[in-house]
Short mmCIF file of C-alpha atoms in Angstrom, two decimals:
data_model
loop_
_atom_site.label_atom_id
_atom_site.label_comp_id
_atom_site.label_asym_id
_atom_site.label_seq_id
_atom_site.Cartn_x
_atom_site.Cartn_y
_atom_site.Cartn_z
CA MET A 1 53.36 -62.72 173.50
CA VAL A 2 49.72 -62.20 174.41
CA ASP A 3 47.92 -64.52 176.51
CA ARG A 4 44.85 -65.69 174.93
CA THR A 5 41.93 -67.16 176.69
CA PRO A 6 40.73 -70.84 176.28
CA SER A 7 38.05 -69.82 173.88
CA GLU A 8 40.56 -67.80 171.69
CA GLN A 9 43.04 -70.89 171.63
CA LEU A 10 40.32 -73.13 170.51
CA ALA A 11 39.06 -70.72 167.95
CA THR A 12 42.26 -70.20 166.50
CA ARG A 13 43.08 -73.96 166.11
CA SER A 14 39.80 -74.46 164.68
CA ILE A 15 39.77 -71.59 162.08
CA ASP A 16 43.65 -72.44 161.16
CA ARG A 17 42.40 -75.95 160.17
CA LEU A 18 39.42 -74.65 158.27
CA VAL A 19 41.73 -72.18 156.38
CA ALA A 20 44.16 -75.04 155.55
CA ALA A 21 41.21 -77.10 154.29
CA GLY A 22 40.23 -74.10 152.16
CA LEU A 23 36.48 -74.09 153.83
CA VAL A 24 37.19 -70.40 155.09
CA ARG A 25 39.09 -67.35 153.55
CA ALA A 26 42.50 -66.65 155.18
CA GLU A 27 41.83 -62.90 155.18
CA GLN A 28 39.00 -63.24 157.31
CA ARG A 29 40.94 -65.36 160.06
CA GLU A 30 41.26 -62.68 162.91
CA ARG A 31 37.65 -61.35 162.40
CA MET A 32 36.29 -65.05 162.83
CA ILE A 33 38.55 -66.03 165.80
CA ASP A 34 37.12 -62.93 167.54
CA LYS A 35 33.44 -63.57 166.61
CA ILE A 36 33.88 -67.36 167.64
CA ALA A 37 35.63 -66.33 171.01
CA SER A 38 33.31 -64.00 171.82
CA GLY A 39 30.18 -66.26 171.14
CA ALA A 40 28.96 -63.94 168.44
CA MET A 41 29.34 -66.47 165.24
CA LYS A 42 25.97 -67.53 164.14
CA GLY A 43 25.02 -70.24 161.70
CA SER A 44 24.32 -67.55 159.00
CA ASP A 45 27.97 -66.21 159.43
CA TRP A 46 29.39 -69.76 158.95
CA ARG A 47 27.20 -70.35 155.98
CA LEU A 48 28.20 -66.98 154.21
CA GLU A 49 31.92 -67.50 154.87
CA ILE A 50 31.91 -71.00 153.34
CA GLU A 51 29.92 -69.75 150.57
CA LEU A 52 32.31 -66.93 149.88
CA SER A 53 35.39 -69.38 150.34
CA GLU A 54 33.87 -71.61 147.87
CA ASP A 55 33.44 -68.50 145.11
CA THR A 56 37.11 -67.54 145.71
CA ASN A 57 38.54 -71.16 145.49
CA ARG A 58 36.55 -71.53 142.12
CA ALA A 59 38.17 -68.15 140.70
#
């Protein structure tokens, strides 16, 4: 098992809950965890991901 930083642990828990709620796409899970943990996730990234998830859920 790989030790994760506190930032990675928090990002993982957060993204897993958002995936379960249908707010973000499961296939983007790892990419989003990495971006959040590194501090690279921007507001525009969140907006795009939520919009794409909504489109996926409607289809």
